[in-house]
Amino acid sequence: MTPLRTLLAGLAWVPDLMAGPAERMKPMTTHLVSAIDVKDFGAETLRIGDLDGDGAPDLLFAQSIYETREITCLTATTIQGEVLWQSGKPSPDNGRIYGDLPVQIYDWDGDGANEALYIRQARYAEPVLLEGGERERARRYEGHAAMIVLDGRTGREKASFPLPAPADDCFLFADLTGRGRREDLVIKDRYWNMWGVGHNAQVLWHWEGSPGHFPAIADVDGDGRDEAFVGSALIDHDGRVLFNNDPAGAHQDAAYIVQLADKSWRLLFGNGGIHCLDVRGRRLWHHPLAEAQHVVAGRFRSDSEVQFMVIDRGHPRTEGGGPATLYLYDPDGREIWRRVQPPGSWAAAIVGIDWMGGDSLRCILVCNRGAKEPAAIYDGEGRVVDTLHMAFTPDRTPEDRKAYSYCLRADVWGDSREEVFFFGSRGASIHANARPLAIPTLYNNTLYPGM
């Protein structure tokens, strides 16, 4: 006979019938939505969106050849891990990543159903290799790169169009042509070039400079078309350079654009330290840090309209190999607090998360490599709300469980709160906040409509 405790194990709160009264009433704060058997298609790149057209979010795992960023396999699954389709050949050796991968989920053709889009590389006829063997660019390419558009339901190729040969590092959707929807593309190579590409595959502009890891997109001049901010430069929708600061030999690690209540904009980027600019490129404030890897703007506290959360990457970039450190700044750049991350943490990443739901302030999700607690959720007071770990399937070996994992957030549980996703080459799992969420239309329910 199945024990009652096992039958209740999927519930968000389970009274332990064999514990004492105080322990029995202690609720669990997180709920495991799913632990996915990624078999041989596990990956350190994950995209989230409805692929099969049933209205529920799905997952897209992207594998690549580690030192090249060349995508080799895409696997679509439900959030429970049911495989919907697979394009390419999966391999447990191709789950690691080297930089961002050029793959997204979006309704590209406007037919009401999402597609999976990825870039197929041109041939690197004369590759330039770094000391570690990484292939970031070529002296000469053969052919061109291509955007491949796959049917979200089946994974079959629907369309493709050519791109400039080096344009294969990552891409974002933008409205560069005033279509009223982000149906154009901003694409970059690793560290040297960026292109604006129209929906009709026409190259609208090319900018050569220091694009860093990824751009931030927003219509900062209010003309109905997006600009691209890369840290050292702001590029108008037509490729005109609005400002271009000297990157001083460094690349941008993080970029974020936010508009304040007075309609002014703040452009933030990490380049060694953390920098805050206005739309003219003037520096409003700056803090020298070892390596400001991520910056996120949000309302984490009620004492100002917005705050800026920054993670300093930590070992091996900090002096003496120290751990990562989380900082919170007010709109004028004054430090509110800092939190040193657990020993061993490094290459940390942060993302804002609606963990509490309702009208609550946002929290911040911190994902740490190498730490005993690989992920933590902080509130605006700097308190740790929850700590989380990847949930591996039982067949994974102790060595598998040492593999690196990354974190994302999305609302897939349907309670207005966002869930935490762990994903890596050996596993994937989704975790929800199990605390009760007070929704007026549910706790004040009535037979009579209109409330």
C-alpha positions as MATLAB code, in Angstrom:
seq = 'MTPLRTLLAGLAWVPDLMAGPAERMKPMTTHLVSAIDVKDFGAETLRIGDLDGDGAPDLLFAQSIYETREITCLTATTIQGEVLWQSGKPSPDNGRIYGDLPVQIYDWDGDGANEALYIRQARYAEPVLLEGGERERARRYEGHAAMIVLDGRTGREKASFPLPAPADDCFLFADLTGRGRREDLVIKDRYWNMWGVGHNAQVLWHWEGSPGHFPAIADVDGDGRDEAFVGSALIDHDGRVLFNNDPAGAHQDAAYIVQLADKSWRLLFGNGGIHCLDVRGRRLWHHPLAEAQHVVAGRFRSDSEVQFMVIDRGHPRTEGGGPATLYLYDPDGREIWRRVQPPGSWAAAIVGIDWMGGDSLRCILVCNRGAKEPAAIYDGEGRVVDTLHMAFTPDRTPEDRKAYSYCLRADVWGDSREEVFFFGSRGASIHANARPLAIPTLYNNTLYPGM';
ca = [
       0.000    0.000    0.000;
       1.321    3.455   -0.884;
       2.048    5.531    2.252;
      -0.179    8.566    2.771;
       2.880   10.812    2.925;
       3.902    9.677   -0.571;
       0.416   10.319   -1.947;
       0.538   13.853   -0.571;
       4.096   14.565   -1.685;
       3.015   16.663   -4.681;
       1.055   19.133   -2.569;
       2.480   22.587   -1.844;
       1.967   22.049    1.896;
       2.025   18.618    3.470;
       1.267   18.054    7.170;
       3.706   15.491    8.535;
       1.355   13.186   10.421;
       4.237   11.608   12.304;
       5.749   14.866   13.583;
       4.954   16.869   16.702;
       2.255   19.602   16.630;
       4.681   22.495   16.017;
       6.573   20.676   13.260;
       3.351   19.362   11.710;
       2.046   22.856   10.963;
       5.262   24.153    9.409;
       4.590   24.786    5.682;
       7.062   24.145    2.920;
       8.033   27.389    1.172;
       8.774   25.928   -2.261;
       7.072   23.340   -4.421;
       8.782   21.186   -7.047;
       6.696   21.567  -10.191;
       8.796   19.123  -12.200;
      12.179   17.434  -12.417;
      12.860   16.690  -16.067;
      14.736   13.704  -17.399;
      16.833   15.486  -20.020;
      18.393   12.207  -21.178;
      21.068   13.239  -23.717;
      19.510   16.602  -24.735;
      20.278   18.533  -21.527;
      21.644   22.011  -22.174;
      22.863   25.173  -20.512;
      20.671   27.195  -22.883;
      16.905   27.192  -22.373;
      14.111   29.217  -23.979;
      10.495   29.317  -22.737;
       7.323   29.796  -24.779;
       4.234   28.040  -26.140;
       5.408   25.771  -28.946;
       2.603   23.252  -29.421;
      -0.182   25.858  -29.513;
      -2.097   24.685  -26.446;
      -1.641   28.025  -24.646;
       0.726   26.634  -22.002;
       4.467   27.425  -21.900;
       6.908   24.862  -23.262;
      10.694   24.506  -23.060;
      13.315   24.592  -25.800;
      16.751   23.138  -24.981;
      19.597   24.235  -27.278;
      22.842   22.272  -27.570;
      25.986   23.495  -29.302;
      29.623   22.638  -29.956;
      31.238   24.224  -26.918;
      34.060   26.288  -28.400;
      32.119   27.467  -31.432;
      28.534   28.374  -30.376;
      27.384   26.264  -33.354;
      23.891   24.951  -32.565;
      23.662   21.192  -33.072;
      20.322   20.174  -31.572;
      17.056   21.744  -30.435;
      14.663   19.759  -28.232;
      11.160   20.982  -27.397;
       9.394   19.647  -24.305;
       6.444   20.478  -22.085;
       7.182   21.811  -18.594;
       6.764   18.232  -17.360;
       9.479   17.017  -19.741;
       7.388   15.320  -22.436;
       9.364   15.616  -25.689;
       7.380   17.372  -28.413;
      10.023   17.287  -31.149;
      13.726   17.315  -31.777;
      15.758   18.932  -34.550;
      19.340   17.746  -34.894;
      21.215   15.020  -33.058;
      21.416   15.253  -29.249;
      24.644   14.539  -27.391;
      25.507   14.710  -23.684;
      28.814   16.269  -24.772;
      27.093   19.311  -26.333;
      25.162   20.579  -23.331;
      27.730   23.170  -22.262;
      27.744   26.684  -23.685;
      30.327   29.225  -24.728;
      28.557   32.565  -24.694;
      24.968   33.297  -25.608;
      23.359   31.173  -28.315;
      21.336   32.631  -31.210;
      17.968   30.980  -30.568;
      14.572   32.422  -29.579;
      10.851   31.557  -29.461;
       8.526   34.108  -31.104;
       5.557   34.435  -33.444;
       7.788   35.568  -36.279;
       5.281   35.402  -39.126;
       2.315   36.776  -37.164;
       0.066   33.746  -37.741;
      -0.881   33.439  -34.073;
       1.489   30.546  -33.347;
       5.091   30.661  -32.138;
       8.105   29.605  -34.159;
      11.547   28.553  -32.958;
      14.254   30.629  -34.626;
      17.976   29.967  -34.631;
      21.035   31.009  -36.644;
      22.921   28.493  -38.721;
      26.556   29.546  -38.954;
      28.495   30.309  -42.097;
      31.583   28.201  -42.684;
      34.604   29.504  -40.785;
      37.087   29.030  -43.637;
      39.981   30.636  -41.722;
      38.993   30.655  -38.050;
      40.761   32.776  -35.459;
      41.339   30.653  -32.355;
      41.954   31.945  -28.854;
      44.513   30.406  -26.521;
      41.930   27.973  -25.141;
      40.850   26.878  -28.623;
      37.659   28.988  -28.670;
      36.518   30.080  -32.131;
      35.001   33.554  -31.937;
      35.520   34.883  -35.471;
      37.195   34.118  -38.806;
      39.565   35.918  -41.118;
      37.518   34.518  -43.964;
      34.035   33.013  -44.141;
      32.472   30.960  -46.896;
      28.808   31.482  -47.666;
      26.573   33.323  -45.234;
      24.891   32.738  -41.922;
      21.167   31.978  -42.101;
      18.164   32.523  -39.878;
      16.205   29.257  -39.704;
      12.526   29.434  -38.786;
      11.038   26.203  -37.408;
       7.372   25.385  -36.938;
       6.791   25.477  -33.181;
       4.430   22.489  -33.268;
       6.574   20.114  -35.315;
      10.118   21.477  -35.467;
      10.046   21.323  -39.258;
      11.698   24.161  -41.173;
       9.186   26.764  -42.356;
      11.505   29.407  -43.784;
      15.074   30.686  -43.866;
      16.874   33.814  -45.018;
      20.525   34.869  -45.283;
      22.423   36.966  -42.748;
      25.892   38.528  -42.820;
      28.420   35.708  -42.354;
      29.819   36.812  -38.941;
      26.342   37.544  -37.467;
      25.911   34.444  -35.318;
      26.457   35.304  -31.644;
      22.971   36.325  -30.449;
      19.933   38.256  -31.638;
      16.994   40.190  -30.236;
      13.686   41.225  -31.779;
      13.164   44.967  -32.245;
      10.921   47.383  -34.115;
      13.394   49.203  -36.361;
      10.971   50.063  -39.170;
       7.875   51.303  -37.331;
       5.748   48.211  -37.918;
       4.169   48.587  -34.463;
       5.527   45.203  -33.367;
       9.009   43.882  -32.836;
       9.360   42.077  -36.159;
      12.900   43.159  -37.055;
      16.225   41.929  -35.685;
      19.301   43.258  -33.942;
      22.111   40.722  -34.411;
      25.750   40.776  -33.331;
      28.936   38.790  -33.629;
      30.998   38.065  -30.541;
      32.653   41.424  -29.789;
      33.084   43.536  -32.922;
      29.962   44.143  -35.022;
      26.212   44.612  -34.827;
      23.554   44.669  -37.555;
      19.984   45.837  -37.872;
      18.017   43.467  -40.111;
      14.471   44.113  -41.330;
      11.666   41.582  -41.336;
      12.166   41.223  -45.096;
      15.781   40.093  -44.435;
      17.209   43.396  -45.703;
      20.296   44.552  -43.796;
      19.255   48.017  -42.600;
      22.532   49.033  -41.015;
      25.875   47.811  -39.739;
      27.749   49.179  -36.744;
      31.349   48.374  -35.931;
      32.490   48.916  -32.370;
      32.334   47.049  -29.057;
      28.874   45.481  -28.677;
      29.816   43.406  -25.629;
      27.662   40.473  -24.553;
      24.211   41.653  -25.619;
      22.320   44.870  -26.404;
      19.342   46.364  -24.604;
      16.373   47.469  -26.741;
      13.968   50.382  -26.116;
      12.370   53.322  -27.916;
      14.185   56.034  -25.970;
      13.408   58.920  -28.351;
       9.670   58.210  -28.626;
       9.500   57.925  -32.419;
       7.888   54.470  -32.392;
      11.112   52.684  -33.336;
      13.649   50.982  -31.118;
      17.190   51.975  -30.324;
      19.949   49.510  -29.405;
      22.176   50.220  -26.396;
      25.437   48.305  -26.103;
      27.062   50.031  -23.156;
      29.548   52.202  -24.987;
      27.118   53.313  -27.692;
      23.463   54.022  -28.449;
      22.384   53.218  -32.013;
      19.226   54.723  -33.521;
      16.708   52.580  -35.424;
      18.323   53.556  -38.739;
      21.898   52.878  -37.613;
      22.753   56.496  -36.763;
      25.100   56.647  -33.774;
      23.489   58.781  -31.058;
      26.553   58.538  -28.831;
      29.667   56.388  -28.762;
      31.842   56.449  -25.652;
      35.312   55.000  -25.450;
      35.038   51.437  -24.067;
      38.642   51.784  -22.856;
      39.589   48.350  -24.117;
      36.873   46.523  -22.192;
      33.597   45.053  -23.381;
      30.132   45.462  -21.894;
      29.058   42.584  -19.647;
      25.513   43.761  -18.951;
      23.088   46.336  -20.333;
      19.740   47.575  -19.058;
      17.412   50.452  -20.048;
      14.704   51.795  -17.730;
      12.383   54.812  -17.936;
      11.604   56.754  -14.768;
       8.291   58.342  -13.787;
       9.469   61.751  -15.088;
       9.920   60.138  -18.541;
      13.718   60.362  -18.370;
      15.778   57.285  -19.133;
      18.613   55.554  -17.345;
      21.027   53.429  -19.366;
      23.058   51.071  -17.196;
      25.915   48.804  -18.108;
      28.649   46.748  -16.502;
      32.165   47.247  -17.836;
      34.464   46.466  -14.957;
      32.401   48.691  -12.684;
      28.762   49.676  -12.950;
      27.885   52.796  -14.982;
      24.675   54.830  -15.278;
      24.217   57.131  -18.302;
      21.559   59.432  -19.665;
      20.355   59.202  -23.282;
      23.116   61.556  -24.405;
      25.782   59.234  -23.081;
      26.720   61.407  -20.104;
      27.740   59.445  -17.041;
      25.428   60.151  -14.108;
      27.215   57.886  -11.652;
      29.704   55.040  -11.525;
      31.027   52.495   -9.030;
      34.327   50.696   -9.673;
      33.826   46.954   -9.188;
      35.902   43.958  -10.210;
      33.402   42.721  -12.830;
      29.797   43.889  -12.807;
      28.402   40.885  -14.642;
      24.666   41.665  -14.437;
      22.537   44.720  -13.643;
      18.743   44.699  -13.158;
      16.404   47.638  -12.540;
      13.211   47.080  -10.560;
      11.092   48.182   -7.614;
      12.495   45.997   -4.865;
      11.728   48.517   -2.095;
       9.017   51.117   -1.464;
      11.296   54.035   -0.541;
      12.015   55.027   -4.158;
      10.445   54.366   -7.547;
      13.245   52.105   -8.774;
      16.465   50.522   -7.551;
      19.372   48.906   -9.347;
      20.613   45.458   -8.391;
      24.161   44.584   -9.473;
      26.229   41.412   -9.073;
      30.017   41.589   -8.974;
      31.089   38.317  -10.486;
      33.598   37.102   -7.933;
      36.257   34.414   -8.310;
      38.353   34.263  -10.405;
      37.976   37.939  -11.336;
      38.089   39.514   -7.868;
      41.380   40.282   -6.147;
      42.450   37.285   -4.084;
      39.698   35.119   -5.594;
      36.927   36.408   -3.349;
      33.258   35.399   -3.715;
      30.649   37.281   -5.690;
      28.903   40.257   -4.063;
      25.349   41.519   -4.575;
      24.760   45.298   -4.436;
      21.605   47.411   -4.336;
      21.744   51.085   -5.370;
      19.135   53.835   -5.312;
      18.326   55.926   -8.433;
      21.183   58.330   -7.675;
      23.729   55.547   -7.319;
      23.920   55.535   -3.522;
      24.590   52.090   -2.086;
      21.662   50.791   -0.018;
      23.251   47.484    0.964;
      25.625   44.773   -0.177;
      25.574   41.027    0.438;
      28.646   38.842    0.031;
      27.646   35.564   -1.577;
      28.420   32.138   -0.053;
      32.028   30.893   -0.117;
      32.959   29.386   -3.465;
      30.402   31.378   -5.445;
      31.545   32.816   -8.753;
      30.225   33.722  -12.220;
      27.021   34.688  -10.458;
      23.949   35.817  -12.399;
      20.884   37.775  -11.279;
      17.385   38.347  -12.599;
      14.354   40.111  -11.154;
      11.525   37.799  -10.133;
       7.873   38.226   -9.094;
       8.223   35.590   -6.367;
       5.592   36.859   -3.926;
       2.877   37.815   -6.421;
      -0.053   40.171   -6.051;
       1.019   43.752   -5.314;
       4.251   42.686   -3.640;
       7.599   44.214   -4.488;
       9.909   42.301   -6.791;
      12.645   40.042   -5.481;
      15.975   39.138   -7.047;
      17.056   35.626   -8.039;
      20.782   35.002   -7.647;
      22.336   31.959   -9.295;
      25.849   31.054   -8.098;
      28.235   28.581   -9.592;
      30.381   26.670   -7.155;
      28.389   27.611   -4.043;
      26.801   25.145   -1.624;
      23.515   27.023   -2.124;
      23.407   27.427   -5.926;
      20.445   29.822   -5.969;
      18.918   32.275   -3.530;
      16.033   34.736   -3.662;
      16.599   38.086   -1.936;
      14.054   40.744   -1.064;
      14.672   44.491   -1.145;
      15.892   44.494    2.449;
      18.713   42.136    1.538;
      17.138   39.164    3.311;
      17.273   35.676    1.828;
      13.680   34.601    1.244;
      14.427   31.135   -0.143;
      17.353   28.987   -1.242;
      16.947   26.459   -4.023;
      18.779   23.577   -5.673;
      18.457   21.726   -8.940;
      16.247   18.649   -8.554;
      17.893   15.846  -10.531;
      16.123   12.716  -11.680;
      17.110    9.614   -9.667;
      19.245    8.038  -12.392;
      21.774   10.899  -12.423;
      25.196   10.004  -11.056;
      27.066   11.963   -8.372;
      29.301   13.291  -11.139;
      26.253   14.448  -13.126;
      25.036   16.344  -10.078;
      28.236   18.394  -10.007;
      27.533   19.863  -13.455;
      26.919   23.598  -13.645;
      23.391   24.896  -13.809;
      21.782   28.200  -14.727;
      18.590   29.917  -13.564;
      15.681   31.623  -15.292;
      12.221   32.706  -14.198;
       8.799   32.643  -15.860;
       5.179   32.253  -14.801;
       4.300   28.731  -15.914;
       2.343   27.612  -12.831;
      -0.441   30.094  -13.507;
      -0.780   31.769  -10.098;
       0.535   35.221  -11.206;
       3.890   34.500   -9.576;
       7.039   33.532  -11.436;
       8.700   30.163  -11.011;
      12.421   29.357  -10.853;
      13.954   27.198  -13.598;
      17.202   25.322  -13.114;
      18.743   23.916  -16.277;
      22.054   22.432  -17.292;
      23.665   19.672  -19.292;
      22.511   16.974  -16.853;
      19.133   18.140  -15.606;
      16.297   20.647  -15.444;
      13.728   21.431  -12.767;
      11.017   23.997  -12.025;
      10.255   25.342   -8.548;
       7.241   27.378   -7.385;
       6.562   29.503   -4.319;
       4.319   27.392   -2.067;
       3.206   30.197    0.242;
      -0.524   30.998    0.143;
      -1.355   33.819   -2.298;
      -4.340   35.957   -1.344;
      -6.401   36.697   -4.476;
      -9.527   38.751   -3.633;
     -11.765   37.140   -6.259;
     -10.969   33.728   -4.752;
     -11.070   34.308   -1.008;
     -14.108   36.641   -1.397;
     -15.828   34.380   -3.876;
     -19.528   34.732   -4.600;
     -22.280   33.294   -6.747;
     -23.001   36.776   -8.048;
     -20.681   38.021  -10.805;
     -19.188   41.479  -11.068;
     -16.796   41.539   -8.118;
];
